[in-house]
Amino acid sequence: MSPPAATAAGCQTRHAVCIPYPAQGHINPMLQLAKLLYSHGGFHITFVNTEYNHRRLLKSRGGAAAFFDSLPPGFNFQAIPDGLPPPPTTDATQDIALLSDSTSKTCLAPFRDLVLKLNDAASSSSPAVSCIVSDGAMTFTLEVAKELGIPEALFWTPSACGVLAYANYHLLVQRGFFPLKDSSYLTNGYLETPVDFIPGMSNNIRLKDLPSFLRTTNANDIMFNFVQREISKLPEATAFLINTFEPLEKDVLAALSQLSPNLLTIGPLNLLLRQVVVGGDKLRNVSTNLWTEHPECVEWLDSQQPNSVLYVNFGSITVLNPDQLKEFAWGLASSEISFLWVVRPDLVSGESAALPPEFVDETKGRGLLVGWCSQERVLDHPAIGGFLSHMGWNSTMESLSHGVPMICWPFFAEQQTNCFYACNEWGVGMEIDPNVKRDQVEELVREVMGGGKGKEMKRRAVEWKNKAIESTVPAAVPAEVSPGSDAEKIARPALQSDSEAPPMEEPEATRSAIGISAAKLGVGSR
C-alpha cells in the first residue's frame, strides 16, 4: 500500500470537488475537510467559492499571485457566480436569505459547467472528478453527482443538535407551533413553551432554543422554507458528515442516524488538522479568511498572564445595532478584565463599528481591538480564560477543543440551540439576555473569569477538551473501524477503485483518527 507521501501531486488518483455555502462560517470547516482529504485521503482538491467571496479571499491574502503561489500542488481554487449583484462595499457579509434563495436557484448550471470543464481537462496531474463534497445548504449539487454517477457527501456545518432541530421543522409545523400566529408571539411568553417530543433532543428545550428561522409569521418566508427543503435532501447523499464527536452529542447523533444510516462524525476538525502530514506547512497555511488577519493578536497575548484575557468575537455574520455595541463595550470596561475584541468593519448595522473614544481611553493598556484574527491560535493561547461568543458552531467546537468556557449571546440560526446545550447540557456556558445590558455583561465577564461558577465551567470545559482530544488520537481508531461498524461498511466499498483494487490502508506509522476520518470520506472515490 502507498504511504501518505504518495498523495503528492502527480500521484493523486482521486479528485474531490468541495463546495461550501458562501459564508465564512461554512467556508472554514469545508477547507479543513478538504485539507484532510488532500493530506490523508489521497485526493486532488478543487475548492469552489462564489466569485464575490473569491475576490474577497484574494484581497485578504495579498492578491492573486501571492495566493496561488502559496498553494500546494494539486490543491486548487475555482469560482462560480452566486446570482446576486455585488454588495456596495467589498467586505460586506451578504444577506443570508437573498443569498440562500439565489444559490439554490442559479448555481446549478455554473456548477455543472465547472465540473464538466474539470473532467474535460483531466490528466495525470489532475484526475477526473470522482466525488463531490457539498455543504448541506447547497444541495443543488446532488443533481450533478447523479448525472455523472459519482458519490456525494453532504457536510452539514452546524452542530448535530442544530441539524436535528432543522430535521424536525416539519414536525413543528405539522403540530401547529409555527409559523407564528402573529408577531406578539415573539414577546408574549409563547417561545418559552417546552418541546419534549423531538427524539434525541433534551426534554428541557423550549421553542426559543430552536433555530431562529422558525420565528416567522410568514409561511412563505425564504429561510423557513429553505432549511426544510435542504434538510429533506439528506437521504439522497452517499454520506452525511457532521463536525462533532460522539461523547458530546451522543443522543442527538443516534436520532440523526435514523435519517441517514451513512452519518459520519468527522470532528473536531480543528484538532484533526494538527496531524496533517502531506503538504506540510504549505497546506497548513492555506487560508480562506475573507478578512485580513491581524498577527499582533498573538504577540499581545504573549504579554498577558495565563487565563487573564477574555476573547470577544461575534463571528462573521452577527450584526449589532449601535446601542448593543455600546452596552457590550461599557460592560467590558466596567469588568476591569483584559480583553481581545474582534470588531469587524461591518459589525454594526448601517454604519462603521466605531467605539466611543471614552471607551478606548478607559480600556487602554488592557484591551486590544482588531478587525479579524486567527481564532484557532487565539483560543489555543494560555492567556485566554473565557470567550464571549455568538455561539456559531465553529466557535463552539474550537472553544470546547481548547477547554475555554463561554459567555453566550446567540444571534440567529442554530446558535440558540448551541447556546442551550452549552449552558444546560455541557455545563460550559452562561447566557446574556438578547436585550443586552452593560451590568449583566460586567457581571458575567467577572464570573466566567474568576467566579465560583466560572471555575466549574472551566473544569467542565477542560473535561470536554480531553474527550475531544481522545476522539482524535490513534488509540481511538480501532474502535471506530471495527469490523462490521458503519464506518467500515461505508469506507470499504467506497475505497474500491474502478479496477476493484483492495481498499487503501494507512501505514501503521500514520494510522490515526485523522487517517480514519479521511478513509470514511473515501465515499468520494470510485
Coordinates of C-alpha atoms in Angstrom, one line a residue:
M1 CA 0.0 0.0 0.0
S2 CA 1.2 3.5 -0.8
P3 CA 2.2 5.7 2.2
P4 CA 0.6 9.2 2.6
A5 CA 3.5 10.8 0.8
A6 CA 2.2 9.1 -2.4
T7 CA -0.7 11.5 -2.4
A8 CA 1.5 14.3 -3.6
A9 CA 0.7 15.9 -6.9
G10 CA 1.2 13.6 -9.8
C11 CA 0.2 10.5 -7.7
Q12 CA -3.4 11.6 -6.8
T13 CA -5.8 9.3 -8.4
R14 CA -9.0 10.8 -6.9
H15 CA -10.5 14.2 -7.3
A16 CA -12.8 15.8 -4.8
V17 CA -14.7 19.0 -5.6
C18 CA -15.5 20.8 -2.3
I19 CA -18.2 23.5 -2.4
P20 CA -19.2 25.4 0.8
Y21 CA -22.1 27.6 1.4
P22 CA -20.7 31.1 0.7
A23 CA -20.3 32.4 4.2
Q24 CA -17.2 32.5 6.4
G25 CA -18.5 30.1 9.0
H26 CA -19.2 27.5 6.3
I27 CA -16.1 28.1 4.2
N28 CA -13.7 27.5 7.1
P29 CA -14.8 23.9 8.1
M30 CA -15.1 22.9 4.4
L31 CA -11.5 24.0 3.9
Q32 CA -10.4 21.9 7.0
L33 CA -12.2 18.9 5.5
A34 CA -10.6 19.5 2.1
K35 CA -7.1 19.6 3.8
L36 CA -7.8 16.2 5.4
L37 CA -8.9 14.7 2.1
Y38 CA -5.7 16.0 0.5
S39 CA -3.3 15.0 3.2
H40 CA -4.7 11.6 4.2
G41 CA -7.2 10.7 1.6
G42 CA -5.1 11.0 -1.5
F43 CA -7.4 13.4 -3.2
H44 CA -6.7 16.1 -5.7
I45 CA -8.8 19.1 -4.4
T46 CA -10.9 21.7 -6.3
F47 CA -12.3 24.2 -3.8
V48 CA -15.2 26.2 -5.2
N49 CA -16.1 29.6 -3.8
T50 CA -18.5 32.2 -5.2
E51 CA -17.0 34.9 -7.4
Y52 CA -17.7 37.5 -4.8
N53 CA -16.1 35.6 -2.0
H54 CA -13.2 34.6 -4.2
R55 CA -12.4 38.3 -4.8
R56 CA -12.6 38.9 -1.1
L57 CA -10.3 36.0 -0.4
L58 CA -7.6 37.1 -2.9
K59 CA -7.7 40.6 -1.4
S60 CA -7.3 39.4 2.1
R61 CA -4.4 37.1 1.1
G62 CA -2.4 39.8 -0.7
G63 CA -3.6 39.3 -4.3
A64 CA -4.0 36.5 -6.8
A65 CA -0.3 35.9 -7.4
A66 CA 0.6 35.6 -3.7
F67 CA -2.4 33.4 -3.0
F68 CA -2.0 30.9 -5.9
D69 CA 1.8 30.7 -5.4
S70 CA 1.2 29.6 -1.8
L71 CA -0.9 26.6 -2.7
P72 CA 0.5 23.0 -2.6
P73 CA 0.3 21.1 -5.9
G74 CA -3.0 19.5 -6.6
F75 CA -4.9 21.9 -4.3
N76 CA -6.8 24.3 -6.5
F77 CA -9.5 27.0 -6.2
Q78 CA -12.3 27.9 -8.7
A79 CA -15.3 30.2 -8.5
I80 CA -18.8 30.3 -9.8
P81 CA -21.4 33.2 -9.7
D82 CA -23.9 33.4 -6.9
G83 CA -26.5 35.2 -9.0
L84 CA -26.6 38.4 -6.9
P85 CA -25.3 41.9 -7.6
P86 CA -22.2 42.7 -5.6
P87 CA -22.8 44.5 -2.3
P88 CA -21.9 48.2 -2.1
T89 CA -18.8 47.5 0.0
T90 CA -16.2 44.9 -0.8
D91 CA -16.0 43.4 2.7
A92 CA -19.7 43.2 3.5
T93 CA -21.4 40.0 4.5
Q94 CA -24.2 39.2 2.1
D95 CA -27.9 39.0 3.1
I96 CA -28.3 35.4 4.1
A97 CA -31.9 35.0 2.9
L98 CA -31.2 36.5 -0.5
L99 CA -28.0 34.5 -0.8
S100 CA -29.7 31.2 0.1
D101 CA -32.5 31.9 -2.4
S102 CA -30.1 32.8 -5.2
T103 CA -27.7 30.0 -4.8
S104 CA -30.5 27.4 -4.8
K105 CA -32.0 28.9 -8.0
T106 CA -29.0 29.9 -10.0
C107 CA -25.9 28.0 -9.1
L108 CA -26.7 24.6 -10.6
A109 CA -25.8 25.4 -14.2
P110 CA -22.5 27.1 -13.5
F111 CA -21.5 24.4 -11.1
R112 CA -22.3 21.7 -13.6
D113 CA -20.3 23.6 -16.2
L114 CA -17.3 23.8 -13.9
V115 CA -17.3 20.0 -13.1
L116 CA -17.6 19.2 -16.8
K117 CA -14.7 21.5 -17.5
L118 CA -12.6 19.8 -14.9
N119 CA -13.4 16.5 -16.4
D120 CA -12.6 17.7 -19.9
A121 CA -9.2 18.9 -18.6
A122 CA -8.4 15.7 -16.8
S123 CA -4.8 14.5 -17.0
S124 CA -2.3 12.5 -15.0
S125 CA -1.8 15.5 -12.7
S126 CA -5.5 16.4 -12.4
P127 CA -7.7 13.3 -12.5
A128 CA -11.4 13.4 -13.4
V129 CA -13.8 14.4 -10.6
S130 CA -14.6 11.3 -8.5
C131 CA -16.7 12.8 -5.8
I132 CA -18.4 16.0 -4.6
V133 CA -18.3 17.2 -1.0
S134 CA -21.0 19.8 -0.7
D135 CA -22.3 21.9 2.1
G136 CA -25.7 20.7 3.3
A137 CA -27.2 24.0 2.3
M138 CA -26.0 23.6 -1.3
T139 CA -28.0 20.5 -2.3
F140 CA -28.4 21.6 -6.0
T141 CA -25.0 19.8 -6.3
L142 CA -26.7 16.4 -5.9
E143 CA -28.2 16.7 -9.4
V144 CA -24.7 17.0 -10.8
A145 CA -23.4 14.0 -8.9
K146 CA -26.4 11.9 -10.1
E147 CA -25.8 13.0 -13.7
L148 CA -22.1 11.9 -13.5
G149 CA -22.8 8.8 -11.5
I150 CA -20.4 9.8 -8.7
P151 CA -20.9 9.8 -4.9
E152 CA -21.6 13.0 -3.0
A153 CA -21.2 13.7 0.7
L154 CA -23.3 16.4 2.3
F155 CA -21.4 18.2 5.0
W156 CA -23.7 19.9 7.5
T157 CA -21.5 22.5 9.2
P158 CA -23.9 23.2 12.2
S159 CA -23.9 21.2 15.4
A160 CA -25.7 17.8 15.4
C161 CA -28.3 19.3 17.8
G162 CA -28.8 22.2 15.4
V163 CA -29.2 19.8 12.4
L164 CA -31.6 17.6 14.4
A165 CA -33.7 20.7 15.1
Y166 CA -33.8 21.6 11.4
A167 CA -34.8 18.0 10.6
N168 CA -37.8 18.4 12.8
Y169 CA -39.1 21.7 11.4
H170 CA -41.8 19.8 9.5
L171 CA -43.0 18.2 12.8
L172 CA -43.2 21.6 14.5
V173 CA -45.2 22.9 11.5
Q174 CA -47.5 19.8 11.5
R175 CA -48.3 20.3 15.2
G176 CA -49.1 24.0 14.6
F177 CA -46.3 25.6 16.5
F178 CA -45.0 27.5 13.5
P179 CA -45.4 29.8 11.6
L180 CA -46.3 32.1 14.4
K181 CA -49.9 33.4 14.5
D182 CA -48.7 37.0 14.8
S183 CA -45.7 39.0 15.9
S184 CA -46.9 39.2 19.5
Y185 CA -45.9 35.5 19.9
L186 CA -42.3 36.7 19.9
T187 CA -42.7 38.5 23.2
N188 CA -45.8 37.1 25.0
G189 CA -44.0 34.1 26.5
Y190 CA -45.1 31.7 23.8
L191 CA -41.5 30.9 22.9
E192 CA -41.0 29.6 26.5
T193 CA -43.2 26.6 25.5
P194 CA -41.3 23.3 26.3
V195 CA -40.6 20.9 23.4
D196 CA -40.4 17.4 24.7
F197 CA -41.4 15.4 21.6
I198 CA -38.3 15.5 19.4
P199 CA -36.4 12.2 19.6
G200 CA -32.8 12.7 20.7
M201 CA -33.3 16.3 21.9
S202 CA -33.1 17.4 25.5
N203 CA -36.6 17.3 27.1
N204 CA -35.8 20.7 28.7
I205 CA -35.5 22.6 25.4
R206 CA -38.0 25.3 24.6
L207 CA -39.3 26.8 21.4
K208 CA -36.9 29.8 21.9
D209 CA -33.9 27.4 21.9
L210 CA -34.7 26.0 18.5
P211 CA -33.1 27.6 15.4
S212 CA -34.4 31.1 14.8
F213 CA -35.6 30.6 11.3
L214 CA -38.8 29.2 12.8
R215 CA -39.7 32.6 14.3
T216 CA -41.8 33.9 11.4
T217 CA -45.4 34.7 10.8
N218 CA -44.9 34.2 7.0
A219 CA -45.4 30.6 5.8
N220 CA -43.6 31.7 2.6
D221 CA -40.5 33.1 4.4
I222 CA -37.4 32.2 2.5
M223 CA -35.3 30.7 5.3
F224 CA -38.3 29.0 6.9
N225 CA -38.7 27.0 3.7
F226 CA -35.1 26.9 2.6
V227 CA -33.8 24.8 5.6
Q228 CA -36.8 22.4 5.3
R229 CA -36.1 21.9 1.7
E230 CA -32.3 21.4 2.1
I231 CA -32.6 19.0 5.1
S232 CA -35.1 16.9 3.2
K233 CA -32.3 16.0 0.6
L234 CA -30.2 14.1 3.2
P235 CA -31.4 10.7 2.1
E236 CA -30.1 11.4 -1.4
A237 CA -26.5 11.7 -0.4
T238 CA -23.9 8.9 -0.2
A239 CA -22.8 10.2 3.2
F240 CA -23.9 12.7 5.8
L241 CA -21.0 14.4 7.6
I242 CA -21.0 16.5 10.8
N243 CA -18.1 18.2 12.6
T244 CA -18.6 16.8 16.1
F245 CA -17.6 13.9 18.3
E246 CA -19.8 11.3 19.8
P247 CA -19.4 11.9 23.5
L248 CA -20.6 15.4 23.1
E249 CA -23.8 14.7 21.2
K250 CA -24.4 11.0 21.6
D251 CA -28.2 11.0 21.9
V252 CA -28.6 13.6 19.1
L253 CA -26.4 11.6 16.8
A254 CA -28.3 8.4 17.5
A255 CA -31.5 10.2 16.4
L256 CA -29.9 11.7 13.3
S257 CA -28.6 8.2 12.2
Q258 CA -32.3 7.3 11.7
L259 CA -32.5 9.9 9.0
S260 CA -29.3 8.7 7.3
P261 CA -27.6 5.4 8.0
N262 CA -24.4 6.9 6.4
L263 CA -24.0 9.5 9.1
L264 CA -20.3 10.1 9.9
T265 CA -18.8 12.3 12.7
I266 CA -15.6 13.9 11.5
G267 CA -14.6 16.1 14.4
P268 CA -13.2 18.1 15.9
L269 CA -11.8 19.1 12.6
N270 CA -9.5 21.7 14.1
L271 CA -7.8 19.0 16.2
L272 CA -7.6 16.5 13.4
L273 CA -5.8 19.1 11.3
R274 CA -2.9 19.2 13.7
Q275 CA -1.9 15.8 12.4
V276 CA -1.6 16.9 8.8
V277 CA 1.4 15.2 7.2
V278 CA 1.2 15.5 3.4
G279 CA 1.5 19.1 2.2
G280 CA 3.3 20.3 5.4
D281 CA 3.4 24.0 6.2
K282 CA 2.2 24.9 2.7
L283 CA -1.1 23.0 3.3
R284 CA -1.4 24.2 6.8
N285 CA -1.1 27.8 5.7
V286 CA -3.8 27.7 3.1
S287 CA -6.5 30.1 4.5
T288 CA -9.9 31.2 3.3
N289 CA -10.4 34.1 5.7
L290 CA -12.4 36.8 3.9
W291 CA -10.9 39.5 6.2
T292 CA -7.2 40.2 6.7
E293 CA -5.9 38.7 9.9
H294 CA -4.0 40.8 12.5
P295 CA -1.0 38.9 13.7
E296 CA -0.4 41.3 16.6
C297 CA -3.1 39.4 18.5
V298 CA -0.8 36.6 19.4
E299 CA 2.1 38.9 20.2
W300 CA -0.2 40.9 22.6
L301 CA -1.4 37.7 24.2
D302 CA 2.2 36.6 24.8
S303 CA 2.5 39.6 27.2
Q304 CA -0.6 38.7 29.3
Q305 CA -0.9 36.4 32.3
P306 CA -2.4 32.9 31.9
N307 CA -6.2 32.8 31.9
S308 CA -6.4 36.6 32.3
V309 CA -7.9 37.6 28.9
L310 CA -11.5 37.4 27.7
Y311 CA -11.7 36.8 23.9
V312 CA -14.7 38.5 22.3
N313 CA -15.8 37.6 18.8
F314 CA -19.3 37.6 17.3
G315 CA -18.4 35.8 14.2
S316 CA -18.7 36.7 10.5
I317 CA -22.5 37.3 10.2
T318 CA -23.7 38.8 13.5
V319 CA -24.7 42.4 13.2
L320 CA -25.2 44.7 16.3
N321 CA -27.0 47.9 16.5
P322 CA -25.1 51.0 17.9
D323 CA -26.8 50.6 21.3
Q324 CA -25.8 46.9 21.6
L325 CA -22.2 47.8 20.7
K326 CA -22.1 50.4 23.5
E327 CA -23.6 48.1 26.1
F328 CA -21.0 45.4 25.4
A329 CA -18.3 48.0 25.3
W330 CA -19.1 49.5 28.7
G331 CA -19.8 46.2 30.3
L332 CA -16.3 45.1 29.3
A333 CA -14.8 48.4 30.5
S334 CA -16.6 48.1 33.9
S335 CA -15.5 44.5 34.4
E336 CA -11.8 45.6 34.6
I337 CA -10.9 42.4 32.8
S338 CA -8.3 42.4 30.0
F339 CA -9.9 41.5 26.6
L340 CA -9.2 40.9 23.0
W341 CA -12.1 42.0 20.9
V342 CA -12.6 41.3 17.2
V343 CA -14.6 44.2 15.7
R344 CA -15.4 43.5 12.0
P345 CA -15.8 46.6 9.8
D346 CA -19.4 45.6 9.2
L347 CA -20.2 44.5 12.8
V348 CA -22.7 47.4 13.3
S349 CA -25.7 47.7 11.1
G350 CA -25.8 50.7 8.7
E351 CA -22.6 52.4 10.0
S352 CA -19.0 51.8 10.8
A353 CA -18.2 49.9 14.0
A354 CA -16.8 52.9 15.8
L355 CA -16.5 52.6 19.6
P356 CA -16.8 55.6 21.9
P357 CA -13.4 57.4 22.4
E358 CA -14.1 57.4 26.1
F359 CA -14.2 53.6 26.0
V360 CA -10.9 53.4 24.2
D361 CA -9.3 55.7 26.8
E362 CA -10.9 53.8 29.7
T363 CA -9.5 50.4 28.5
K364 CA -6.2 51.5 27.2
G365 CA -3.5 49.0 28.1
R366 CA -5.8 46.1 28.9
G367 CA -7.9 45.9 25.8
L368 CA -6.9 45.1 22.2
L369 CA -9.3 45.8 19.3
V370 CA -8.7 44.1 15.9
G371 CA -10.6 43.6 12.7
W372 CA -10.0 39.9 12.4
C373 CA -7.7 37.2 13.8
S374 CA -6.7 33.6 13.6
Q375 CA -9.3 32.3 16.2
E376 CA -7.7 28.9 16.5
R377 CA -4.4 30.4 17.6
V378 CA -6.1 32.8 20.0
L379 CA -8.2 30.1 21.7
D380 CA -5.2 27.9 22.0
H381 CA -3.2 30.6 23.8
P382 CA -2.7 30.1 27.6
A383 CA -3.7 33.8 28.2
I384 CA -7.3 33.2 27.2
G385 CA -9.6 32.5 30.1
G386 CA -13.0 32.9 28.6
F387 CA -14.8 33.5 25.3
L388 CA -17.8 35.9 24.7
S389 CA -19.3 34.3 21.6
H390 CA -22.2 34.4 19.2
M391 CA -22.2 30.6 19.6
G392 CA -21.6 29.7 16.0
W393 CA -20.7 26.0 15.8
N394 CA -17.1 26.6 14.6
S395 CA -16.5 28.9 17.6
T396 CA -18.2 26.5 20.0
M397 CA -16.2 23.5 18.8
E398 CA -12.9 25.4 18.9
S399 CA -13.7 26.7 22.4
L400 CA -14.5 23.2 23.7
S401 CA -11.4 21.8 22.0
H402 CA -9.3 24.2 23.9
G403 CA -11.1 24.0 27.3
V404 CA -12.4 27.6 27.2
P405 CA -15.7 28.4 28.9
M406 CA -18.1 30.7 27.2
I407 CA -20.4 33.7 27.7
C408 CA -23.2 33.1 25.1
W409 CA -25.0 35.7 23.0
P410 CA -26.6 33.8 20.1
F411 CA -27.6 35.8 17.1
F412 CA -29.5 33.6 14.7
A413 CA -30.0 30.2 13.1
E414 CA -29.0 27.2 15.3
Q415 CA -26.8 29.4 17.6
Q416 CA -29.7 29.5 20.0
T417 CA -29.7 25.7 20.1
N418 CA -25.9 25.6 20.6
C419 CA -26.3 28.1 23.5
F420 CA -28.9 26.0 25.2
Y421 CA -26.7 22.9 25.1
A422 CA -23.6 24.8 26.2
C423 CA -25.4 26.2 29.2
N424 CA -27.7 23.4 30.2
E425 CA -26.3 20.1 28.9
W426 CA -22.5 20.6 28.6
G427 CA -22.0 23.0 31.6
V428 CA -19.6 25.3 29.8
G429 CA -21.7 28.5 29.2
M430 CA -23.7 31.3 30.6
E431 CA -26.2 33.3 28.5
I432 CA -26.5 37.0 28.1
D433 CA -30.1 38.3 27.6
P434 CA -30.9 39.1 24.0
N435 CA -31.6 42.7 25.2
V436 CA -28.0 43.1 26.3
K437 CA -27.3 45.4 29.2
R438 CA -23.9 46.5 30.4
D439 CA -24.5 45.5 34.0
Q440 CA -25.1 41.9 33.0
V441 CA -22.1 41.9 30.7
E442 CA -19.9 43.1 33.6
E443 CA -21.4 40.5 35.9
L444 CA -20.9 37.5 33.6
V445 CA -17.5 38.6 32.5
R446 CA -16.3 38.7 36.1
E447 CA -18.0 35.4 36.9
V448 CA -16.5 33.4 34.0
M449 CA -13.1 34.9 34.5
G450 CA -12.8 34.2 38.2
G451 CA -16.1 33.4 40.0
G452 CA -17.2 30.1 41.5
K453 CA -19.5 29.2 38.6
G454 CA -16.8 30.2 36.2
K455 CA -14.3 27.8 37.8
E456 CA -16.8 25.0 37.5
M457 CA -17.4 25.9 33.8
K458 CA -13.7 25.8 33.3
R459 CA -13.4 22.4 34.8
R460 CA -16.2 21.1 32.6
A461 CA -14.7 22.7 29.5
V462 CA -11.4 21.0 30.2
E463 CA -13.2 17.7 30.5
W464 CA -14.7 18.2 27.1
K465 CA -11.3 19.2 25.7
N466 CA -9.9 15.9 26.9
K467 CA -12.7 14.0 25.4
A468 CA -12.3 15.9 22.1
I469 CA -8.6 15.0 22.1
E470 CA -9.3 11.4 22.9
S471 CA -11.7 11.3 19.9
T472 CA -8.8 12.2 17.5
V473 CA -5.8 10.2 18.9
P474 CA -4.6 6.9 17.4
A475 CA -5.9 4.9 20.2
A476 CA -9.4 5.8 19.2
V477 CA -9.0 4.3 15.7
P478 CA -9.6 0.6 16.2
A479 CA -13.0 1.1 17.8
E480 CA -14.0 3.5 15.0
V481 CA -13.3 1.0 12.3
S482 CA -14.0 -2.3 14.0
P483 CA -15.3 -5.0 11.6
G484 CA -18.9 -4.6 10.9
S485 CA -19.1 -1.0 12.0
D486 CA -21.0 1.6 9.9
A487 CA -17.7 3.3 9.1
E488 CA -16.1 0.1 7.9
K489 CA -19.2 -0.8 5.8
I490 CA -19.2 2.6 4.1
A491 CA -15.5 3.0 3.7
R492 CA -14.7 -0.4 2.3
P493 CA -16.8 -0.3 -0.9
A494 CA -16.1 3.5 -1.3
L495 CA -12.4 3.0 -1.3
Q496 CA -12.6 0.5 -4.2
S497 CA -11.1 1.8 -7.4
D498 CA -12.6 1.3 -10.8
S499 CA -10.4 -1.8 -11.2
E500 CA -11.7 -3.3 -8.0
A501 CA -8.4 -2.9 -6.2
P502 CA -8.3 -3.5 -2.4
P503 CA -9.2 -0.6 -0.2
M504 CA -6.4 1.8 0.6
E505 CA -5.0 1.4 4.1
E506 CA -3.0 3.9 6.2
P507 CA 0.5 2.6 7.1
E508 CA 0.9 1.8 10.8
A509 CA 3.1 4.8 11.4
T510 CA 0.4 7.2 10.4
R511 CA -2.6 5.3 11.4
S512 CA -4.6 7.8 13.4
A513 CA -8.1 9.2 13.8
I514 CA -7.4 11.7 11.0
G515 CA -6.5 8.9 8.7
I516 CA -9.6 7.0 9.5
S517 CA -11.7 10.1 9.1
A518 CA -10.2 10.6 5.6
A519 CA -11.0 6.9 4.9
K520 CA -14.6 7.5 5.9
L521 CA -14.6 10.3 3.4
G522 CA -13.5 7.8 0.8
V523 CA -17.2 7.8 0.0
G524 CA -15.9 10.2 -2.7
S525 CA -13.8 7.7 -4.6
R526 CA -14.9 5.3 -7.2

